[in-house]
Amino acid sequence: MMKALKRLFNTTRPYFESGGRLEKLHPLFDAIETVAFAPALTTTADAHVRDSLDLKRFMTFVIISLMPPFFYGIYNTGYQSGLASGLDPGMVPVMMRGAWVVLPMLMVSYAVGLFWELLFASVRGHHISEGFLVTGLLFPMTLPPTTPLWQVAAGISFGVVIGKEIFGGTGRNILNPALTGRAFLFFAYPANMSGDRVWTVVQQTGQQAVDALTAATPLALAPLAASGGSVARILTDAGYTFQRLFIGNLPGSVGETSALMILLGAIFLVLTGVGNYRIMVGGILGVLAVAYPGYLINLSSGGEAARMFSVHPAWHLVMGGFAFGIVYMATDPVSAPGMNLSRWIYGFAIGALTVMIRVFNPAYPEGVMLAILFMNLFAPLIDHFVIKARLRKRVPNV
């Protein structure tokens, strides 16, 4: 089988090489070939780096780590839809309903994103980067399951073109492309990205769809505390216990709800050396460093402090998209710092900013998306000062 496939590639390669009739499509041919076989290219000049972890394997590990939250996202989407519509709660029907919603989003993300990748690769004459396989999967996982497919196409287009390609492509972007596309949709179409009714797909049951639906996420319930109640009490009354938040059986974006599944992915990334644990742990420390003092102040003031401080600090780790963001978005090796100390600072700042945005900005209770994008901009500056401090220790007056 593999020998026949190899002969097919060898036979058709001349058509895509320089001077061939399909020369402009060489990046597409190269991308398909490298999926089946390892690249045959070798370096001819110094310096030779020997490492078992090439870009393709790196991206493959990230995709494998995304499988637990991805499949749970399909299950949860189908479950929440069935719960709202009064449909069969069995495993198979739930997975079928979830797949019917999530897989079209995934296919649109890959198809439109691949179009832009192929266009820029053909014009610039370089290879299609395997990095898009991760971006194309990450992006729909950050979206509510009710997002229209045309908005999925618009968002991934913005993320790939504006978030990556205008900077020169993979390895040169300063912002995470998937998160950039998500931010574009949030600010361009806020009604489709937030509110009480955008998290659960209501399907037809009999003559008409179920109309009575309350599907607010835990963070979306926070503004209800403005009337004097605490966020913690409102969450408890709505059935959002810490255990439920950790498992993820609740409305939310496709891939963000289950901290348990994300934790499994994080363990895999750290053990394989793909994900940097310093950023993840730094983010957790940043959340606790800001949330815990505020929680104590809230207790001592009788609940008169900012309402989000009434939530136990540990809840901030499992609410909303923090877990997904700190594991899969913040650890992006391109937009994150490269020095170890910088990664601690970077992760800590993301966690601290996430809590501050949640606490002090009632109009935007999530926080992690803006925190990561903001720190993406400062990542090179953090590296600059860390390197400068190290040089000053070795060479005086630097």
Coordinates of C-alpha atoms in Angstrom, one line a residue:
M1 CA 0.0 0.0 0.0
M2 CA 2.7 2.5 1.0
K3 CA 4.9 1.5 -1.9
A4 CA 2.0 2.2 -4.3
L5 CA 1.4 5.5 -2.6
K6 CA 5.1 6.4 -2.9
R7 CA 5.1 5.6 -6.6
L8 CA 2.1 7.8 -7.1
F9 CA 3.8 10.7 -5.5
N10 CA 7.0 10.1 -7.5
T11 CA 5.0 10.0 -10.7
T12 CA 3.1 13.1 -10.1
R13 CA 5.8 15.2 -8.5
P14 CA 7.3 16.5 -11.8
Y15 CA 4.0 18.2 -12.6
F16 CA 4.2 20.3 -9.4
E17 CA 8.0 21.1 -9.5
S18 CA 9.5 24.2 -11.1
G19 CA 8.6 24.3 -14.8
G20 CA 5.7 21.8 -14.4
R21 CA 2.1 22.6 -15.5
L22 CA 0.9 22.7 -11.8
E23 CA 3.9 24.6 -10.4
K24 CA 1.7 27.0 -8.6
L25 CA 0.1 24.2 -6.6
H26 CA 3.4 22.8 -5.4
P27 CA 2.7 23.9 -1.7
L28 CA -0.5 21.8 -1.8
F29 CA 1.2 18.8 -3.2
D30 CA 4.0 19.1 -0.7
A31 CA 1.6 19.4 2.2
I32 CA -0.3 16.3 1.1
E33 CA 3.0 14.3 0.6
T34 CA 4.4 15.3 4.0
V35 CA 1.3 14.0 5.7
A36 CA 2.0 10.5 4.3
F37 CA 5.8 10.6 4.4
A38 CA 8.5 12.4 6.3
P39 CA 10.2 15.1 4.3
A40 CA 13.3 14.0 2.4
L41 CA 15.0 17.4 2.8
T42 CA 18.4 17.5 4.6
T43 CA 20.5 20.4 5.7
T44 CA 23.7 21.0 3.7
A45 CA 25.4 23.7 5.8
D46 CA 26.1 24.4 9.5
A47 CA 24.7 24.3 12.0
H48 CA 23.2 20.8 12.1
V49 CA 20.6 20.3 14.8
R50 CA 19.7 16.8 15.7
D51 CA 16.3 16.5 17.4
S52 CA 13.6 13.9 17.3
L53 CA 10.9 16.5 17.6
D54 CA 10.4 18.2 14.2
L55 CA 7.6 20.6 13.4
K56 CA 5.2 17.9 12.1
R57 CA 5.6 15.7 15.1
F58 CA 5.3 18.8 17.4
M59 CA 2.0 19.7 15.8
T60 CA 0.8 16.1 15.9
F61 CA 1.3 15.9 19.6
V62 CA -0.7 19.1 20.1
I63 CA -3.6 17.7 18.0
I64 CA -3.5 14.4 20.1
S65 CA -3.6 16.5 23.3
L66 CA -6.7 18.3 21.9
M67 CA -8.7 15.1 21.4
P68 CA -10.0 14.8 25.0
P69 CA -11.6 18.2 25.1
F70 CA -12.7 18.0 21.5
F71 CA -14.6 14.7 21.8
Y72 CA -16.0 15.8 25.2
G73 CA -17.0 19.1 23.4
I74 CA -19.0 17.1 20.9
Y75 CA -20.6 15.1 23.7
N76 CA -21.5 18.1 25.8
T77 CA -22.9 20.0 22.8
G78 CA -25.2 17.1 22.0
Y79 CA -26.1 16.6 25.7
Q80 CA -27.0 20.3 26.3
S81 CA -29.0 20.3 23.0
G82 CA -30.9 17.2 24.0
L83 CA -31.5 18.5 27.5
A84 CA -32.9 21.8 26.2
S85 CA -35.0 20.1 23.4
G86 CA -36.2 17.0 25.4
L87 CA -34.5 14.5 23.1
D88 CA -33.0 11.1 23.8
P89 CA -30.1 11.4 26.4
G90 CA -28.4 8.2 25.3
M91 CA -24.7 8.3 24.4
V92 CA -25.1 7.5 20.7
P93 CA -27.9 10.1 20.0
V94 CA -26.0 12.7 22.0
M95 CA -22.7 12.1 20.1
M96 CA -24.6 12.2 16.8
R97 CA -26.3 15.5 17.7
G98 CA -23.0 17.0 18.9
A99 CA -21.2 15.9 15.8
W100 CA -23.9 17.3 13.5
V101 CA -23.1 20.7 15.1
V102 CA -19.4 20.7 15.7
L103 CA -18.0 18.8 12.7
P104 CA -19.4 21.3 10.1
M105 CA -17.7 24.1 12.1
L106 CA -14.5 22.1 12.0
M107 CA -14.7 21.4 8.3
V108 CA -15.4 25.1 7.4
S109 CA -12.5 26.1 9.6
Y110 CA -10.1 23.8 7.8
A111 CA -11.4 24.4 4.3
V112 CA -11.4 28.2 4.5
G113 CA -8.1 28.4 6.5
L114 CA -6.4 26.0 4.1
F115 CA -7.5 28.2 1.2
W116 CA -5.7 31.2 2.7
E117 CA -2.7 29.1 3.6
L118 CA -2.5 27.8 0.0
L119 CA -2.9 31.2 -1.5
F120 CA -0.1 32.8 0.6
A121 CA 2.2 29.8 0.1
S122 CA 1.7 29.9 -3.6
V123 CA 2.3 33.6 -3.9
R124 CA 5.4 33.6 -1.6
G125 CA 6.7 30.3 -2.9
H126 CA 7.0 28.5 0.5
H127 CA 5.6 25.4 2.0
I128 CA 2.3 25.2 3.8
S129 CA 3.0 25.0 7.5
E130 CA 1.7 22.1 9.6
G131 CA 0.9 24.8 12.2
F132 CA -2.4 25.3 10.5
L133 CA -3.6 21.8 11.5
V134 CA -3.6 23.1 15.1
T135 CA -5.0 26.5 14.3
G136 CA -7.9 25.0 12.3
L137 CA -8.8 22.7 15.2
L138 CA -8.3 25.2 18.0
F139 CA -10.5 27.9 16.5
P140 CA -13.9 26.2 16.4
M141 CA -13.2 24.8 19.9
T142 CA -13.2 28.4 21.2
L143 CA -16.6 29.2 19.7
P144 CA -20.2 28.7 21.0
P145 CA -21.9 25.8 19.2
T146 CA -24.5 28.2 17.8
T147 CA -22.0 30.2 15.8
P148 CA -23.1 30.4 12.2
L149 CA -20.8 28.7 9.7
W150 CA -20.3 32.0 7.7
Q151 CA -19.0 33.6 10.9
V152 CA -16.7 30.6 11.4
A153 CA -15.3 31.3 7.9
A154 CA -15.0 35.0 8.6
G155 CA -13.2 34.4 11.9
I156 CA -10.7 31.9 10.6
S157 CA -10.0 34.1 7.7
F158 CA -9.2 37.0 10.0
G159 CA -7.1 34.9 12.3
V160 CA -5.0 33.4 9.4
V161 CA -4.6 36.5 7.3
I162 CA -4.4 39.3 9.9
G163 CA -3.1 37.3 12.8
K164 CA -0.4 35.4 11.0
E165 CA 0.2 35.8 7.3
I166 CA 0.6 39.6 7.2
F167 CA 3.5 39.1 9.7
G168 CA 5.2 36.6 7.3
G169 CA 3.5 33.3 8.2
T170 CA 4.1 30.6 10.8
G171 CA 7.0 31.5 13.2
R172 CA 6.7 35.3 12.6
N173 CA 3.3 36.1 14.1
I174 CA 3.2 38.0 17.3
L175 CA -0.4 37.0 18.1
N176 CA -2.0 33.6 18.5
P177 CA -4.0 33.2 15.1
A178 CA -6.9 31.2 16.6
L179 CA -7.4 33.6 19.4
T180 CA -7.1 36.6 17.1
G181 CA -9.9 35.1 15.0
R182 CA -12.0 34.5 18.1
A183 CA -11.4 38.1 19.3
F184 CA -12.5 39.4 15.9
L185 CA -15.8 37.6 16.1
F186 CA -16.4 38.6 19.7
F187 CA -16.1 42.3 18.9
A188 CA -17.6 42.2 15.4
Y189 CA -20.6 40.0 16.3
P190 CA -21.1 40.3 20.1
A191 CA -24.7 39.1 20.0
N192 CA -23.6 35.8 18.5
M193 CA -20.8 35.3 20.9
S194 CA -22.3 36.2 24.3
G195 CA -25.6 36.3 26.2
D196 CA -27.9 33.6 27.6
R197 CA -29.0 31.9 24.4
V198 CA -25.8 31.4 22.3
W199 CA -24.4 28.4 24.1
T200 CA -27.0 25.7 23.4
V201 CA -28.4 24.5 20.1
V202 CA -32.1 24.0 20.4
Q203 CA -33.4 21.4 18.0
Q204 CA -36.9 20.6 16.8
T205 CA -39.1 18.4 19.0
G206 CA -42.4 17.6 17.4
Q207 CA -44.0 20.6 15.8
Q208 CA -41.7 23.3 17.1
A209 CA -38.5 23.9 18.9
V210 CA -38.4 24.3 22.7
D211 CA -38.6 28.0 23.4
A212 CA -38.1 28.1 27.1
L213 CA -34.4 27.9 27.6
T214 CA -32.0 29.2 30.2
A215 CA -28.5 28.3 29.1
A216 CA -26.2 31.0 30.6
T217 CA -22.7 30.0 31.4
P218 CA -21.4 30.4 35.0
L219 CA -19.5 33.6 34.0
A220 CA -22.6 35.0 32.2
L221 CA -24.5 34.7 35.5
A222 CA -22.1 37.1 37.3
P223 CA -23.8 40.3 36.3
L224 CA -27.0 39.1 38.1
A225 CA -25.2 39.7 41.4
A226 CA -25.4 43.5 40.7
S227 CA -28.7 43.5 42.6
G228 CA -26.9 42.6 45.8
G229 CA -26.5 38.8 45.7
S230 CA -23.1 37.1 45.6
V231 CA -21.8 35.3 42.5
A232 CA -21.0 32.2 44.6
R233 CA -24.7 32.0 45.8
I234 CA -26.1 32.6 42.3
L235 CA -23.8 29.8 40.9
T236 CA -24.8 27.4 43.6
D237 CA -28.5 28.1 43.1
A238 CA -28.1 27.5 39.4
G239 CA -26.6 24.1 40.1
Y240 CA -23.0 25.0 39.1
T241 CA -21.0 23.2 41.8
F242 CA -17.2 23.0 41.6
Q243 CA -17.4 19.3 40.6
R244 CA -19.7 20.1 37.7
L245 CA -17.5 23.0 36.6
F246 CA -14.5 20.7 36.7
I247 CA -16.1 17.9 34.7
G248 CA -17.7 20.4 32.3
N249 CA -21.3 19.3 32.0
L250 CA -22.6 22.8 31.3
P251 CA -23.2 25.3 28.5
G252 CA -20.1 27.0 27.0
S253 CA -17.8 27.1 24.0
V254 CA -17.2 23.7 22.4
G255 CA -13.8 22.9 23.9
E256 CA -13.6 25.1 27.0
T257 CA -16.1 23.5 29.4
S258 CA -14.3 20.5 30.8
A259 CA -11.3 21.3 33.0
L260 CA -10.8 17.6 33.5
M261 CA -10.3 16.8 29.8
I262 CA -8.1 19.9 29.4
L263 CA -6.0 18.7 32.3
L264 CA -5.4 15.3 30.6
G265 CA -4.3 17.2 27.5
A266 CA -2.0 19.4 29.6
I267 CA -0.3 16.3 31.2
F268 CA 0.3 14.9 27.7
L269 CA 1.8 18.1 26.5
V270 CA 4.1 18.5 29.5
L271 CA 5.3 14.8 29.4
T272 CA 6.1 15.0 25.7
G273 CA 7.9 18.3 26.1
V274 CA 5.6 20.2 23.8
G275 CA 3.8 22.3 26.3
N276 CA 5.8 24.5 28.7
Y277 CA 4.7 23.8 32.3
R278 CA 6.1 27.1 33.4
I279 CA 3.4 29.1 31.6
M280 CA 0.7 26.8 32.8
V281 CA 1.8 26.9 36.5
G282 CA 2.6 30.6 36.3
G283 CA -1.0 31.2 35.0
I284 CA -2.4 29.3 38.0
L285 CA -0.3 31.2 40.4
G286 CA -1.3 34.5 38.8
V287 CA -5.0 33.6 39.3
L288 CA -4.6 32.7 42.9
A289 CA -2.3 35.6 43.7
V290 CA -5.0 38.1 42.7
A291 CA -8.2 36.1 43.5
Y292 CA -7.3 34.9 47.0
P293 CA -6.5 38.3 48.6
G294 CA -9.7 39.7 47.0
Y295 CA -11.6 36.7 48.4
L296 CA -10.3 37.3 51.9
I297 CA -11.2 41.0 51.6
N298 CA -14.7 40.2 50.5
L299 CA -15.1 37.9 53.5
S300 CA -13.9 40.5 55.9
S301 CA -16.1 43.2 54.4
G302 CA -19.2 41.1 54.6
G303 CA -19.5 40.8 50.8
E304 CA -19.2 44.5 50.0
A305 CA -16.2 44.1 47.8
A306 CA -16.3 43.5 44.0
R307 CA -18.9 40.7 43.4
M308 CA -16.5 38.3 41.5
F309 CA -14.3 38.2 44.6
S310 CA -17.1 36.3 46.4
V311 CA -16.1 33.3 44.3
H312 CA -13.6 31.0 45.8
P313 CA -10.2 31.4 44.0
A314 CA -10.1 27.8 42.9
W315 CA -13.3 28.3 40.9
H316 CA -11.6 30.8 38.7
L317 CA -9.4 28.0 37.4
V318 CA -12.3 25.9 36.2
M319 CA -14.8 28.7 35.1
G320 CA -15.0 29.9 31.5
G321 CA -12.1 29.4 29.2
F322 CA -9.1 29.9 31.5
A323 CA -8.0 26.3 31.6
F324 CA -8.3 26.0 27.8
G325 CA -6.5 29.3 27.2
I326 CA -3.6 28.7 29.6
V327 CA -3.0 25.2 28.3
Y328 CA -3.4 25.5 24.5
M329 CA -3.3 29.3 23.7
A330 CA -0.8 30.8 26.1
T331 CA 1.7 28.0 25.4
D332 CA 1.9 28.7 21.7
P333 CA 5.7 28.6 21.2
V334 CA 5.6 31.4 18.5
S335 CA 3.7 34.1 20.4
A336 CA 5.0 33.2 23.9
P337 CA 8.4 34.1 25.3
G338 CA 11.4 31.9 24.8
M339 CA 13.3 32.3 28.1
N340 CA 12.3 30.2 31.1
L341 CA 12.0 33.2 33.5
S342 CA 10.1 35.0 30.9
R343 CA 7.6 32.2 30.7
W344 CA 7.0 32.3 34.5
I345 CA 6.3 36.1 34.3
Y346 CA 4.2 35.7 31.1
G347 CA 2.0 33.0 32.6
F348 CA 1.6 34.8 35.9
A349 CA 0.6 38.0 34.2
I350 CA -2.0 36.2 32.1
G351 CA -3.6 34.6 35.2
A352 CA -3.5 37.9 37.1
L353 CA -5.0 39.9 34.2
T354 CA -7.7 37.3 33.7
V355 CA -9.0 37.7 37.3
M356 CA -8.7 41.5 37.2
I357 CA -10.8 41.7 33.9
R358 CA -13.4 39.3 35.4
V359 CA -13.7 41.4 38.6
F360 CA -13.5 44.9 37.4
N361 CA -15.2 44.7 33.9
P362 CA -18.8 43.6 34.3
A363 CA -19.4 43.9 30.6
Y364 CA -16.8 41.3 29.8
P365 CA -16.7 38.6 32.6
E366 CA -14.4 36.1 30.7
G367 CA -11.0 37.8 30.6
V368 CA -8.6 35.1 29.5
M369 CA -8.8 35.9 25.7
L370 CA -7.9 39.6 26.2
A371 CA -5.3 38.7 28.8
I372 CA -3.4 36.3 26.4
L373 CA -3.6 38.6 23.4
F374 CA -2.4 41.5 25.6
M375 CA 0.6 39.5 26.9
N376 CA 1.4 38.3 23.4
L377 CA 2.3 41.9 22.6
F378 CA 4.6 42.1 25.6
A379 CA 6.2 38.7 25.2
P380 CA 9.2 40.0 23.2
L381 CA 9.7 42.9 25.7
I382 CA 9.7 40.4 28.6
D383 CA 12.4 38.3 26.8
H384 CA 14.4 41.5 26.1
F385 CA 14.6 42.5 29.7
V386 CA 15.3 39.0 31.0
I387 CA 18.1 38.5 28.5
K388 CA 19.5 42.0 29.3
A389 CA 19.5 41.2 33.0
R390 CA 21.4 37.9 32.4
L391 CA 24.0 39.7 30.3
R392 CA 24.4 42.4 32.9
K393 CA 25.4 39.7 35.4
R394 CA 28.1 38.3 33.0
V395 CA 29.3 41.5 31.4
P396 CA 29.2 44.7 33.6
N397 CA 27.8 47.9 32.1
V398 CA 25.7 46.1 29.5

